[in-house]
Structure formats: structure tokens, C-alpha cells
PDB file of N, CA and C in Angstrom:
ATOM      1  N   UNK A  18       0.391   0.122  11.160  1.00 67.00           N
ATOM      2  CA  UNK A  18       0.132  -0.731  10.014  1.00 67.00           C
ATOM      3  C   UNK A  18       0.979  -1.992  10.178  1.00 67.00           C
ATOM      4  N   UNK A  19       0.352  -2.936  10.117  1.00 63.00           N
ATOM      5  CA  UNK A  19       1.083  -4.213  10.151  1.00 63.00           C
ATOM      6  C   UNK A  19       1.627  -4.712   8.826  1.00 63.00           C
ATOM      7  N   UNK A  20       3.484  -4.810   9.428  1.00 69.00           N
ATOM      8  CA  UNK A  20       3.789  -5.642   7.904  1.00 69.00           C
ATOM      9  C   UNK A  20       4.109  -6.831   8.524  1.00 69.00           C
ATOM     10  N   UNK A  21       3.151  -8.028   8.610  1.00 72.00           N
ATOM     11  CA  UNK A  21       3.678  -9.176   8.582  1.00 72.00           C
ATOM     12  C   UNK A  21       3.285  -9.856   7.537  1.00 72.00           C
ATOM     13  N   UNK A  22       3.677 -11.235   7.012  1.00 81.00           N
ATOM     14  CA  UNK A  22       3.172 -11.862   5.976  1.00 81.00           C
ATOM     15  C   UNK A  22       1.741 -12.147   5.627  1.00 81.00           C
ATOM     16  N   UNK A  23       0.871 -13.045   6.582  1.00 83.00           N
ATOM     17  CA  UNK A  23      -0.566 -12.874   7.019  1.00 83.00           C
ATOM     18  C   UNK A  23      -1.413 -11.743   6.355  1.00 83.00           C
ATOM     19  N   UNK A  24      -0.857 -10.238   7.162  1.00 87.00           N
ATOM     20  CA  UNK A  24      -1.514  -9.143   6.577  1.00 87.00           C
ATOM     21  C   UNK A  24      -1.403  -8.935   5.450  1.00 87.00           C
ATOM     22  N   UNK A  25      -0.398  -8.850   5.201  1.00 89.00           N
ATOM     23  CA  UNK A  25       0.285  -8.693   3.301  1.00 89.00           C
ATOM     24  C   UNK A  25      -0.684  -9.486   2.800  1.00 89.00           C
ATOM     25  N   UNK A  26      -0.826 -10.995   3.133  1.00 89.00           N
ATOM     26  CA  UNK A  26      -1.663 -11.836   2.091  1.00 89.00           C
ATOM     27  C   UNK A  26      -3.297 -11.187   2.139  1.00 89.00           C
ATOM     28  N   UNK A  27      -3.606 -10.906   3.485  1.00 90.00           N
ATOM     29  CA  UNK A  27      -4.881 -10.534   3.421  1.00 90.00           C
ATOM     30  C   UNK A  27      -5.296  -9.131   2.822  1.00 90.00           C
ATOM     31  N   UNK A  28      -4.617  -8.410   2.427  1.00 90.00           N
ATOM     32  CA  UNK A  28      -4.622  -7.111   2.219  1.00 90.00           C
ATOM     33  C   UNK A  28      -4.855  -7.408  -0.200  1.00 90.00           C
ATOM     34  N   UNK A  29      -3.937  -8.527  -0.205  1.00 90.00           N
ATOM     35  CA  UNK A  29      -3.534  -8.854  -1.478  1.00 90.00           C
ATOM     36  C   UNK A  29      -5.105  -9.836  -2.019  1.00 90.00           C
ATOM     37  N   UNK A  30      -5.842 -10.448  -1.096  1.00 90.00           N
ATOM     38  CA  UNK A  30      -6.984 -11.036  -1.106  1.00 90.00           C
ATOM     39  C   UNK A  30      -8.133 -10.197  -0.982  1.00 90.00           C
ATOM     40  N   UNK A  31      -8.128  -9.097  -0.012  1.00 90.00           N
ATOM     41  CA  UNK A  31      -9.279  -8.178  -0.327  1.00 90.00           C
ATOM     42  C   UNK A  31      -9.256  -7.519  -1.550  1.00 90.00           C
ATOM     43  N   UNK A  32      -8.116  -6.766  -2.020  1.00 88.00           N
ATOM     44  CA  UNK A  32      -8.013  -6.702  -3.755  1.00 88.00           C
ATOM     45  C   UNK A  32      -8.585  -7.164  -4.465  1.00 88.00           C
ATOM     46  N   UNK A  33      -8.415  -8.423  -3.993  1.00 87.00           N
ATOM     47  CA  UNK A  33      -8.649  -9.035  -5.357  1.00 87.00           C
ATOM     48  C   UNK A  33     -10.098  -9.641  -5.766  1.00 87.00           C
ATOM     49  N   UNK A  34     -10.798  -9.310  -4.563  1.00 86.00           N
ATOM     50  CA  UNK A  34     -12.056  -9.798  -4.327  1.00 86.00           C
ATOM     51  C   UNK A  34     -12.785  -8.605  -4.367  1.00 86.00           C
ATOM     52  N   UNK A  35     -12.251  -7.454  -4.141  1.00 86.00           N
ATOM     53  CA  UNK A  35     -12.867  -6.060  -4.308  1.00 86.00           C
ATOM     54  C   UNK A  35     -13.420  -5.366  -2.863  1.00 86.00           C
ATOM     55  N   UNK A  36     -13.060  -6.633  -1.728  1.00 86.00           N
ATOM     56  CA  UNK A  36     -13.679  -6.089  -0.110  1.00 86.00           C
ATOM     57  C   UNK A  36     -13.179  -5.565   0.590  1.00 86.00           C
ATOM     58  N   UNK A  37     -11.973  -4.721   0.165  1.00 88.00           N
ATOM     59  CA  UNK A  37     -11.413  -3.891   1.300  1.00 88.00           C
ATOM     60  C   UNK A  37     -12.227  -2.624   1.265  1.00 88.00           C
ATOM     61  N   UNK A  38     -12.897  -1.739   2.571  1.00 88.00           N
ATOM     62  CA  UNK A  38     -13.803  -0.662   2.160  1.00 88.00           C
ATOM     63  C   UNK A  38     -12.567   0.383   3.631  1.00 88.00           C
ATOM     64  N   UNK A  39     -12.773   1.552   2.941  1.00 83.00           N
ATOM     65  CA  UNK A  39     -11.931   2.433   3.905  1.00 83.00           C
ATOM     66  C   UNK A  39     -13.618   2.711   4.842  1.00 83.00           C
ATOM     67  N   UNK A  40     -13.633   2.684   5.836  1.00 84.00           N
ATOM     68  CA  UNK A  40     -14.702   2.683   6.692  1.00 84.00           C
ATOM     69  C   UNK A  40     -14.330   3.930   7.710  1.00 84.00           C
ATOM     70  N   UNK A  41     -13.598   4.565   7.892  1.00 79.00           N
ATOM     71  CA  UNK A  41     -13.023   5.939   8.596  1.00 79.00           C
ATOM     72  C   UNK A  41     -12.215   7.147   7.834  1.00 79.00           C
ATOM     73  N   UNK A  42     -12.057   8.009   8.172  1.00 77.00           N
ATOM     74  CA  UNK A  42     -10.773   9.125   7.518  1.00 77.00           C
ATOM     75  C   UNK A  42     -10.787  10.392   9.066  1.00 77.00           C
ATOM     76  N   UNK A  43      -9.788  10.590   8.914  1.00 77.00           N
ATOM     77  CA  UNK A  43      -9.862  12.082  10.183  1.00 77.00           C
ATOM     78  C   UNK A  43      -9.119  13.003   8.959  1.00 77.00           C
ATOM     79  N   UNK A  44      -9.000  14.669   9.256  1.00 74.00           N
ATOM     80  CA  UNK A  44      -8.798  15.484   8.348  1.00 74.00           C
ATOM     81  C   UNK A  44      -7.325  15.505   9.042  1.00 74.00           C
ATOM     82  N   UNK A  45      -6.847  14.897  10.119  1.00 68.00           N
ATOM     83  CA  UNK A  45      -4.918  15.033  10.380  1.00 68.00           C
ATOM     84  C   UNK A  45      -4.906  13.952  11.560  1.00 68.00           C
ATOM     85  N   UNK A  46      -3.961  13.446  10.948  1.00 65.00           N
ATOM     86  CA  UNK A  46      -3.585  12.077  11.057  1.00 65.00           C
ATOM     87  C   UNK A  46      -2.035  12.441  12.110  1.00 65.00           C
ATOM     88  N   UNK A  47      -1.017  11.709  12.310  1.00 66.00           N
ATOM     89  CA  UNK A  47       0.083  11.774  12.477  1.00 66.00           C
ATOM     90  C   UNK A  47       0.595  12.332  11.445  1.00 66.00           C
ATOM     91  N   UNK A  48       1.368  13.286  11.646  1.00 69.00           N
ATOM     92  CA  UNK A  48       2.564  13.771  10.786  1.00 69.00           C
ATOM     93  C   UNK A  48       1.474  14.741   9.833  1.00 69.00           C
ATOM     94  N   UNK A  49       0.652  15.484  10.712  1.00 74.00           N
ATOM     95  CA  UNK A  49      -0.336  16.196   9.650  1.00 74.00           C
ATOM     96  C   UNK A  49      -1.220  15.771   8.301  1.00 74.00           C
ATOM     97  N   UNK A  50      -0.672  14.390   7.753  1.00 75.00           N
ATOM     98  CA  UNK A  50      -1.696  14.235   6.443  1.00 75.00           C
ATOM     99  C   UNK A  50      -3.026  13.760   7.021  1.00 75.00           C
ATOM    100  N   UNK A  51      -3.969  13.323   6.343  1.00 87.00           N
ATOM    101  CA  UNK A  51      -4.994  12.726   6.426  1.00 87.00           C
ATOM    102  C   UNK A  51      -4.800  11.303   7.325  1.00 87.00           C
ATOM    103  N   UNK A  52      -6.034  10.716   7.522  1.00 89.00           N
ATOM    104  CA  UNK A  52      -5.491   9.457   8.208  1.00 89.00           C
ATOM    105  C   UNK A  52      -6.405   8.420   8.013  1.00 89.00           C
ATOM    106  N   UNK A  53      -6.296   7.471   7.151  1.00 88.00           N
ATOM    107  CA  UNK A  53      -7.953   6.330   6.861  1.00 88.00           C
ATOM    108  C   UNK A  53      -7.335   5.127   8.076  1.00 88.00           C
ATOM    109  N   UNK A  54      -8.694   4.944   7.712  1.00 90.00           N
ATOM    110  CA  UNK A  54      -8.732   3.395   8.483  1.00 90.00           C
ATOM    111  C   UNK A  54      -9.342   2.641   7.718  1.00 90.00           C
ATOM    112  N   UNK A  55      -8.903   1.407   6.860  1.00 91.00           N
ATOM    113  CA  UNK A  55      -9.391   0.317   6.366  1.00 91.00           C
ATOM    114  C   UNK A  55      -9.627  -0.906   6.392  1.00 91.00           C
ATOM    115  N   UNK A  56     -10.833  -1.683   6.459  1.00 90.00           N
ATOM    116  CA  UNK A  56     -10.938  -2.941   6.848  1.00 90.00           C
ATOM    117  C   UNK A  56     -10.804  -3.839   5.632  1.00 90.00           C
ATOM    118  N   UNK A  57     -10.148  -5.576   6.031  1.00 90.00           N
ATOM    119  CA  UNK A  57     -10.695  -6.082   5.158  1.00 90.00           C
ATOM    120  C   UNK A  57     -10.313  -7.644   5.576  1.00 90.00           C
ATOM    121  N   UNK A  58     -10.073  -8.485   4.627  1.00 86.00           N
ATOM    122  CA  UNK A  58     -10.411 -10.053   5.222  1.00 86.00           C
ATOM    123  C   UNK A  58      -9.373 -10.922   4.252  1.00 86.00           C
ATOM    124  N   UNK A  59      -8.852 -11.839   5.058  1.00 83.00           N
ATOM    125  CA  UNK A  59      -7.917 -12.875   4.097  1.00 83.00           C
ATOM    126  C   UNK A  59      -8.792 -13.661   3.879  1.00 83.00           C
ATOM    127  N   UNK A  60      -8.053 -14.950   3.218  1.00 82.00           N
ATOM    128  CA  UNK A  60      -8.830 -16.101   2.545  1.00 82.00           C
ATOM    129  C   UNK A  60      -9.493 -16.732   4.158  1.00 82.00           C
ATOM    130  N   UNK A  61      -8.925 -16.819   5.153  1.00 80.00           N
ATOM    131  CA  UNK A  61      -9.224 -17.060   6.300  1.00 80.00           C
ATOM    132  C   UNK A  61      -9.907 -16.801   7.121  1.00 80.00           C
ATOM    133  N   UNK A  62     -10.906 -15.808   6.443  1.00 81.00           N
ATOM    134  CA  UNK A  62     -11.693 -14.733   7.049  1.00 81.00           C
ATOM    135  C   UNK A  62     -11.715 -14.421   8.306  1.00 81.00           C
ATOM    136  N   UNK A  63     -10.470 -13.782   8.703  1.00 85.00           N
ATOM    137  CA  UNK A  63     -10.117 -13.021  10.061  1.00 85.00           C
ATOM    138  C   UNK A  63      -9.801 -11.768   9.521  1.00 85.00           C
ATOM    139  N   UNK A  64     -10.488 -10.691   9.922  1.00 87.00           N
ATOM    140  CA  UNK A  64     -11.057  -9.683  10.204  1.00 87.00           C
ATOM    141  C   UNK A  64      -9.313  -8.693  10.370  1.00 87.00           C
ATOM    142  N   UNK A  65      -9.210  -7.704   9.761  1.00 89.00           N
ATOM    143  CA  UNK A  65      -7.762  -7.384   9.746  1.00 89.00           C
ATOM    144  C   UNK A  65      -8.083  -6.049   9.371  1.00 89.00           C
ATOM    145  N   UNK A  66      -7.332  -4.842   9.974  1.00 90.00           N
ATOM    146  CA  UNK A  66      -7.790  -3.349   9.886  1.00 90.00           C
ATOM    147  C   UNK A  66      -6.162  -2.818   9.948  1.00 90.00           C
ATOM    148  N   UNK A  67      -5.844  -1.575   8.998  1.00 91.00           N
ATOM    149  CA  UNK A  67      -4.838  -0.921   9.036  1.00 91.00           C
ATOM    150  C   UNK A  67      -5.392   0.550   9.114  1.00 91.00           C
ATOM    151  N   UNK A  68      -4.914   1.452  10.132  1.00 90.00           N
ATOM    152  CA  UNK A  68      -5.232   2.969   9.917  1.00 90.00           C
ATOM    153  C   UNK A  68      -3.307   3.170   9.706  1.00 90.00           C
ATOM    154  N   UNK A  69      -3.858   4.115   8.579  1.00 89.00           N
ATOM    155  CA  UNK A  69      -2.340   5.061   8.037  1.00 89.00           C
ATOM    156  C   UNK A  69      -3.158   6.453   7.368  1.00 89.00           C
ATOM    157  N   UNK A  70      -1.836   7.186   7.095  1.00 90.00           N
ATOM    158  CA  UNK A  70      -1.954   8.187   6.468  1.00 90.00           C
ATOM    159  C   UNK A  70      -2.423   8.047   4.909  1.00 90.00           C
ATOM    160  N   UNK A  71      -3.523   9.323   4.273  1.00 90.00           N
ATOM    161  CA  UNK A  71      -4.126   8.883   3.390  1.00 90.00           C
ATOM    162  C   UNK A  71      -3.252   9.532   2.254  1.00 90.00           C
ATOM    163  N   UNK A  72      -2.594   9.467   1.647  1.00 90.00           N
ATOM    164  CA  UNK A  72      -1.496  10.411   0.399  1.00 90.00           C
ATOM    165  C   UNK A  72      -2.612  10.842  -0.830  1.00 90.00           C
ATOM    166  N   UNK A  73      -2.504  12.612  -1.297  1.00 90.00           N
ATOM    167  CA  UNK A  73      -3.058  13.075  -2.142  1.00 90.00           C
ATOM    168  C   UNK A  73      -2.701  12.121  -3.798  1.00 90.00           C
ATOM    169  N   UNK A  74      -3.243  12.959  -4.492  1.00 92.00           N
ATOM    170  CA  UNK A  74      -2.710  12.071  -5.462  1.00 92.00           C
ATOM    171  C   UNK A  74      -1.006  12.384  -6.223  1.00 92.00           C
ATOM    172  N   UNK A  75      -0.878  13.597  -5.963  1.00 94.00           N
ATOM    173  CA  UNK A  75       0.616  14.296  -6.154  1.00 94.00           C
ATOM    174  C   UNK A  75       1.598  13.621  -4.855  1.00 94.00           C
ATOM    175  N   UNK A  76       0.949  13.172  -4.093  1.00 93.00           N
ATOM    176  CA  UNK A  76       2.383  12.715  -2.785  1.00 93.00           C
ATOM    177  C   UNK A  76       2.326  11.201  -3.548  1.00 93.00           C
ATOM    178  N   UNK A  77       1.202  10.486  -3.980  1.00 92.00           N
ATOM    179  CA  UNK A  77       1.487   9.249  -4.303  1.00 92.00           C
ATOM    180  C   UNK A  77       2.229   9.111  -5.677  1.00 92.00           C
ATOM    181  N   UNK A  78       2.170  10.432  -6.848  1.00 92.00           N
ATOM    182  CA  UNK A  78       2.927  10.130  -8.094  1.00 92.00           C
ATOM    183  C   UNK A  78       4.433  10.416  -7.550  1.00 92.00           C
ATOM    184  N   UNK A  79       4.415  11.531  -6.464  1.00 93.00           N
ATOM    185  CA  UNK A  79       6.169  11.682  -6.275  1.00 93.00           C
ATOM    186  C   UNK A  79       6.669  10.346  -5.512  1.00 93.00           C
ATOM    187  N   UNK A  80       5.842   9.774  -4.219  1.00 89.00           N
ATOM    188  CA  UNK A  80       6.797   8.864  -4.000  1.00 89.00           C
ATOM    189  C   UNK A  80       7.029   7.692  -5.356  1.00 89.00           C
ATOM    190  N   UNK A  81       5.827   6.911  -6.276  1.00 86.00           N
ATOM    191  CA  UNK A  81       6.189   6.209  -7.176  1.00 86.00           C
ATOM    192  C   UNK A  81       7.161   6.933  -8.604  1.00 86.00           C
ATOM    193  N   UNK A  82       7.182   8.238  -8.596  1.00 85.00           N
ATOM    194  CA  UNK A  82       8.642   8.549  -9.275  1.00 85.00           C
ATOM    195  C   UNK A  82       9.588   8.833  -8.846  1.00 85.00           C
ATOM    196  N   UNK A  83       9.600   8.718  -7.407  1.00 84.00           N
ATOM    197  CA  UNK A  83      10.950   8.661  -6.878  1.00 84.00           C
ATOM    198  C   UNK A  83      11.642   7.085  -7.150  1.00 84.00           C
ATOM    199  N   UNK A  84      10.872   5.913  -6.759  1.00 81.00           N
ATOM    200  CA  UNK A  84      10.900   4.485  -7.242  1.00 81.00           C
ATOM    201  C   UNK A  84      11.175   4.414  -8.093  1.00 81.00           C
ATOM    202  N   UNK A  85      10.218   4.989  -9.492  1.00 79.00           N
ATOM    203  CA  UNK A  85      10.629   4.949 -10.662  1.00 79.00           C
ATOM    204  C   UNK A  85      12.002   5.843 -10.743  1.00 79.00           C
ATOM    205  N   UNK A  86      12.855   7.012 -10.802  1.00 78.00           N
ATOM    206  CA  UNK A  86      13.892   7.540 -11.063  1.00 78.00           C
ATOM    207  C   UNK A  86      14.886   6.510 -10.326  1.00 78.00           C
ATOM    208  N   UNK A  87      14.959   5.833  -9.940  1.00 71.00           N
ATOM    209  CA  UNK A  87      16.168   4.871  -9.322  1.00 71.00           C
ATOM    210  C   UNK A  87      16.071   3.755 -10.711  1.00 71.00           C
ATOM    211  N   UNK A  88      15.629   4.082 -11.993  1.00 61.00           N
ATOM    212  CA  UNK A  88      15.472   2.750 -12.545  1.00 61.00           C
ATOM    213  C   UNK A  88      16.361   3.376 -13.698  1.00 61.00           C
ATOM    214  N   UNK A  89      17.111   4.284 -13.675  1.00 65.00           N
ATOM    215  CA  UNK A  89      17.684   5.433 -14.555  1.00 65.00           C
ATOM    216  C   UNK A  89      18.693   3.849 -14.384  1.00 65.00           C
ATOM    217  N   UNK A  90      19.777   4.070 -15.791  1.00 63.00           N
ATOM    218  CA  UNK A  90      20.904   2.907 -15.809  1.00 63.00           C
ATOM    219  C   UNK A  90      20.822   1.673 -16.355  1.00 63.00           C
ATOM    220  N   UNK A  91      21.302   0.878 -15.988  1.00 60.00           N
ATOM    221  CA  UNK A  91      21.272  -0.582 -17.115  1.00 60.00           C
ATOM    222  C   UNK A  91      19.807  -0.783 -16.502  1.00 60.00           C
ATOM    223  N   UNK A  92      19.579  -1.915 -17.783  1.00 63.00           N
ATOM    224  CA  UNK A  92      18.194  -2.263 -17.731  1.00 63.00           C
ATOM    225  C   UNK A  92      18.302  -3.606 -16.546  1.00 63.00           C
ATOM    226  N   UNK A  93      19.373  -3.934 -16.214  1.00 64.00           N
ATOM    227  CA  UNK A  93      19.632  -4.999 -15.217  1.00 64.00           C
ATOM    228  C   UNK A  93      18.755  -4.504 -13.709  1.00 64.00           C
ATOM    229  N   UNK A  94      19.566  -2.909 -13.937  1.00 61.00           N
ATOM    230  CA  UNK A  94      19.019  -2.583 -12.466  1.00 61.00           C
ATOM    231  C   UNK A  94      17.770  -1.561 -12.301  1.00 61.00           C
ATOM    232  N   UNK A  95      17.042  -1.198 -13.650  1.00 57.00           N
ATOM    233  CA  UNK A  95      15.711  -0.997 -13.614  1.00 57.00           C
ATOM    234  C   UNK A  95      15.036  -2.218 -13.905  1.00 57.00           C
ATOM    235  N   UNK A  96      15.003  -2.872 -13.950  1.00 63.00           N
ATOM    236  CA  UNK A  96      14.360  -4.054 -13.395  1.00 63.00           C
ATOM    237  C   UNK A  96      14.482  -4.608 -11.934  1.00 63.00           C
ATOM    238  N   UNK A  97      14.931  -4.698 -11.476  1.00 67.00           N
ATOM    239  CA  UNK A  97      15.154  -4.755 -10.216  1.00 67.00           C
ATOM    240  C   UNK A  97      14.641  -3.707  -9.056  1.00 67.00           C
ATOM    241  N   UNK A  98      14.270  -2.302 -10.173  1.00 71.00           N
ATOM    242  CA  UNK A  98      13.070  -1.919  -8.819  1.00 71.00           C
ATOM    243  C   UNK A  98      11.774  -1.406  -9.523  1.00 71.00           C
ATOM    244  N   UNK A  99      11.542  -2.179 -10.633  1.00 73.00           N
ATOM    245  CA  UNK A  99      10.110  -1.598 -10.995  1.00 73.00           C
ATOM    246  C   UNK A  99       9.034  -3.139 -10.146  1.00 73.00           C
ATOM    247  N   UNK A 100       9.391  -3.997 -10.200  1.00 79.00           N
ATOM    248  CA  UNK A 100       8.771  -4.673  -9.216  1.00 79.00           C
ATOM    249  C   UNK A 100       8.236  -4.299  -7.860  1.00 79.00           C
ATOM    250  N   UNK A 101       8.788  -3.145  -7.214  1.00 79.00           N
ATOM    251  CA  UNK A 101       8.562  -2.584  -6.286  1.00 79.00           C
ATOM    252  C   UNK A 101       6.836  -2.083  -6.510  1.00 79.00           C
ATOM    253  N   UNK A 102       6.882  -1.551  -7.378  1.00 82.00           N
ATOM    254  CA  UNK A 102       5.301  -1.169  -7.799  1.00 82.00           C
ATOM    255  C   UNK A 102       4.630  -2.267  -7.940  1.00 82.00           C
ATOM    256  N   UNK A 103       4.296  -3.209  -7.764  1.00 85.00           N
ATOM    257  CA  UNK A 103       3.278  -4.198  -7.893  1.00 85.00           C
ATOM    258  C   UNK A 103       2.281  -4.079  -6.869  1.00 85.00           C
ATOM    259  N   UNK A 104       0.781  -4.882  -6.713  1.00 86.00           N
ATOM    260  CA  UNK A 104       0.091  -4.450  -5.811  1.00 86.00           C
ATOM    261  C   UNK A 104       1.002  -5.467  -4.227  1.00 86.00           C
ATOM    262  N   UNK A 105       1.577  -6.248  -4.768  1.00 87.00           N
ATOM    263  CA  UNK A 105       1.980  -7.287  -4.074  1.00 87.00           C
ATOM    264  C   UNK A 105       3.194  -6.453  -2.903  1.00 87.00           C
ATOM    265  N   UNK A 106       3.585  -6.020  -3.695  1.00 87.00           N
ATOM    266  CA  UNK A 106       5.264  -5.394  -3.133  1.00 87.00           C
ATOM    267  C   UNK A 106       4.782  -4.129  -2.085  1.00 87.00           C
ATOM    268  N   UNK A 107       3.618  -3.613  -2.744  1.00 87.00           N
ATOM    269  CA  UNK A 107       2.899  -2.176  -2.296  1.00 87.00           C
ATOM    270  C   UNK A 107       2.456  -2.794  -0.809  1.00 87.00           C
ATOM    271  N   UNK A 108       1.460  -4.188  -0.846  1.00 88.00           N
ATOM    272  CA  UNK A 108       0.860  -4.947   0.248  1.00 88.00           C
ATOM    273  C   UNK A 108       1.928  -4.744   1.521  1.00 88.00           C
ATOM    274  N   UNK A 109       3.256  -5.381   1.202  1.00 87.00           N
ATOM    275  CA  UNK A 109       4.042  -5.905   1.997  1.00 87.00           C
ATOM    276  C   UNK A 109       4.712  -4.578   2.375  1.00 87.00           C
ATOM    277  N   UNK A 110       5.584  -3.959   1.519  1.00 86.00           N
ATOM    278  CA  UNK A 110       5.924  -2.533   1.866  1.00 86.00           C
ATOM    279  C   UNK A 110       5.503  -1.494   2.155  1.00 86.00           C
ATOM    280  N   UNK A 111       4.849  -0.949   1.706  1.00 89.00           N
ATOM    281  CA  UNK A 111       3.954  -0.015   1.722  1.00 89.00           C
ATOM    282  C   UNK A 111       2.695   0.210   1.635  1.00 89.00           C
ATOM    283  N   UNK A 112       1.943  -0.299   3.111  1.00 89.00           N
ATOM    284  CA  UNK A 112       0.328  -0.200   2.804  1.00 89.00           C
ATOM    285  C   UNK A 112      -0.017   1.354   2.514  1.00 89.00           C
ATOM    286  N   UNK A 113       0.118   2.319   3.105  1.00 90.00           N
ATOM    287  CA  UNK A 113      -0.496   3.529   2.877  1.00 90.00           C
ATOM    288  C   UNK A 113      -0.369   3.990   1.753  1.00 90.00           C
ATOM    289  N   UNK A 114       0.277   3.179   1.025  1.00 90.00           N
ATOM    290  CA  UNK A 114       0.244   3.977  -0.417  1.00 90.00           C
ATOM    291  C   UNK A 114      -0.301   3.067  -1.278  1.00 90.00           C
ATOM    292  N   UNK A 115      -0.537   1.980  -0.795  1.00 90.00           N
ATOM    293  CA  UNK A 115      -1.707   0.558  -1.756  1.00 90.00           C
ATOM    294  C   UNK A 115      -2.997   1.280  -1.315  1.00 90.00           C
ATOM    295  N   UNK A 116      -3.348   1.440  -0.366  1.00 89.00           N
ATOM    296  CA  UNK A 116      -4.122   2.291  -0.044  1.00 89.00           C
ATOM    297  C   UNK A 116      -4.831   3.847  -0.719  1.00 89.00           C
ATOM    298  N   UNK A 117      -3.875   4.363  -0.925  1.00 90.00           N
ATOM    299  CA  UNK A 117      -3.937   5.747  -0.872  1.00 90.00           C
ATOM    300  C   UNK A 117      -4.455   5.665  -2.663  1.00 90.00           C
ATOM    301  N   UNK A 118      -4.227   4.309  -3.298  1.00 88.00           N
ATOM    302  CA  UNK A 118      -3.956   4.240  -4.753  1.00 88.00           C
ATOM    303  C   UNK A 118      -5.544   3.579  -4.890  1.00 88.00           C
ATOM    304  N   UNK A 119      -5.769   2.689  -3.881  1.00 86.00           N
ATOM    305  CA  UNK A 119      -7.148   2.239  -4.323  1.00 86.00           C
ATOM    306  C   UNK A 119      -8.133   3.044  -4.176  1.00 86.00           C
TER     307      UNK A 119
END
């Protein structure tokens, strides 16, 4: 999975346009989960594909309450990682789980 900026943007543009389509899945991927492959297109329309692991819907609420339980404490520093959940932050950090959510 590519995290460079480029991808991030194009990944944040198929969103939002509704054209990212998962076009593959295998039943074990690396590391045993599932494994998609999804295409989709920046404003630039160059052609951009990520295969990752596909997360059930229980692996995707534990990793986002694991995110969320770090927000326990002043409100200074739960703020500082509920941004992490955005589709934006998800793009750049974590495709398989922007993924796994759409």
C-alpha cells in the first residue's frame, strides 16, 4: 500500500466522488486475513491500485477504540487524537482500514 502524498490525495478524491470500486478479494491474504485489491483515480486521472488486508467489522471497531481509548485525559490531548479518525488521516495512515470501512 502506498503512503505517499499523491496516493493519499487520490484515495481522498475517489471518496469523494464515490469511484473507488474493490475489484478483487482472496479468502487469505498475508498475515492470514482477507486481502482486497482496490482501484481508483485522483483529480489527475492516473490510475492508482492498493491491495491490503480486508478487516472484519470487529477488527475495524477494536483498532478505532484502541485510537479512541488514548483520548482518556484532558480534553487537550483527546483532541489531539480523535483527528486520527478522519477519512483524510485514515487515507494517509491507514489505507486498509479506510478501506475495510468503505
Amino acid at each position: 500500500v502506498a503512503q505517499d502524498t499523491f496516493t493519499s490525495a487520490a484515495r481522498l478524491h475517489s471518496l469523494d466522488t464515490g469511484k473507488a470500486k474493490i475489484v478483487d478479494a482472496d479468502d487469505e491474504g498475508k498475515g492470514g486475513l482477507p486481502e482486497i485489491v482496490v482501484t481508483f483515480r485522483g483529480n489527475n486521472r492516473k490510475a492508482y491500485q492498493d491491495r491490503c488486508p480486508l478487516y472484519t467489522r470487529e477488527q475495524a471497531a477494536a483498532i478505532i477504540h484502541e485510537v479512541l481509548s488514548r483520548n482518556r485525559g484532558t480534553k487537550r490531548r483527546a483532541a489531539s487524537y480523535k483527528h486520527l479518525l478522519s477519512a483524510q488521516e485514515l487515507s494517509s495512515r491507514m489505507p486498509p482500514l479506510l478501506w475495510s470501512l468503505y
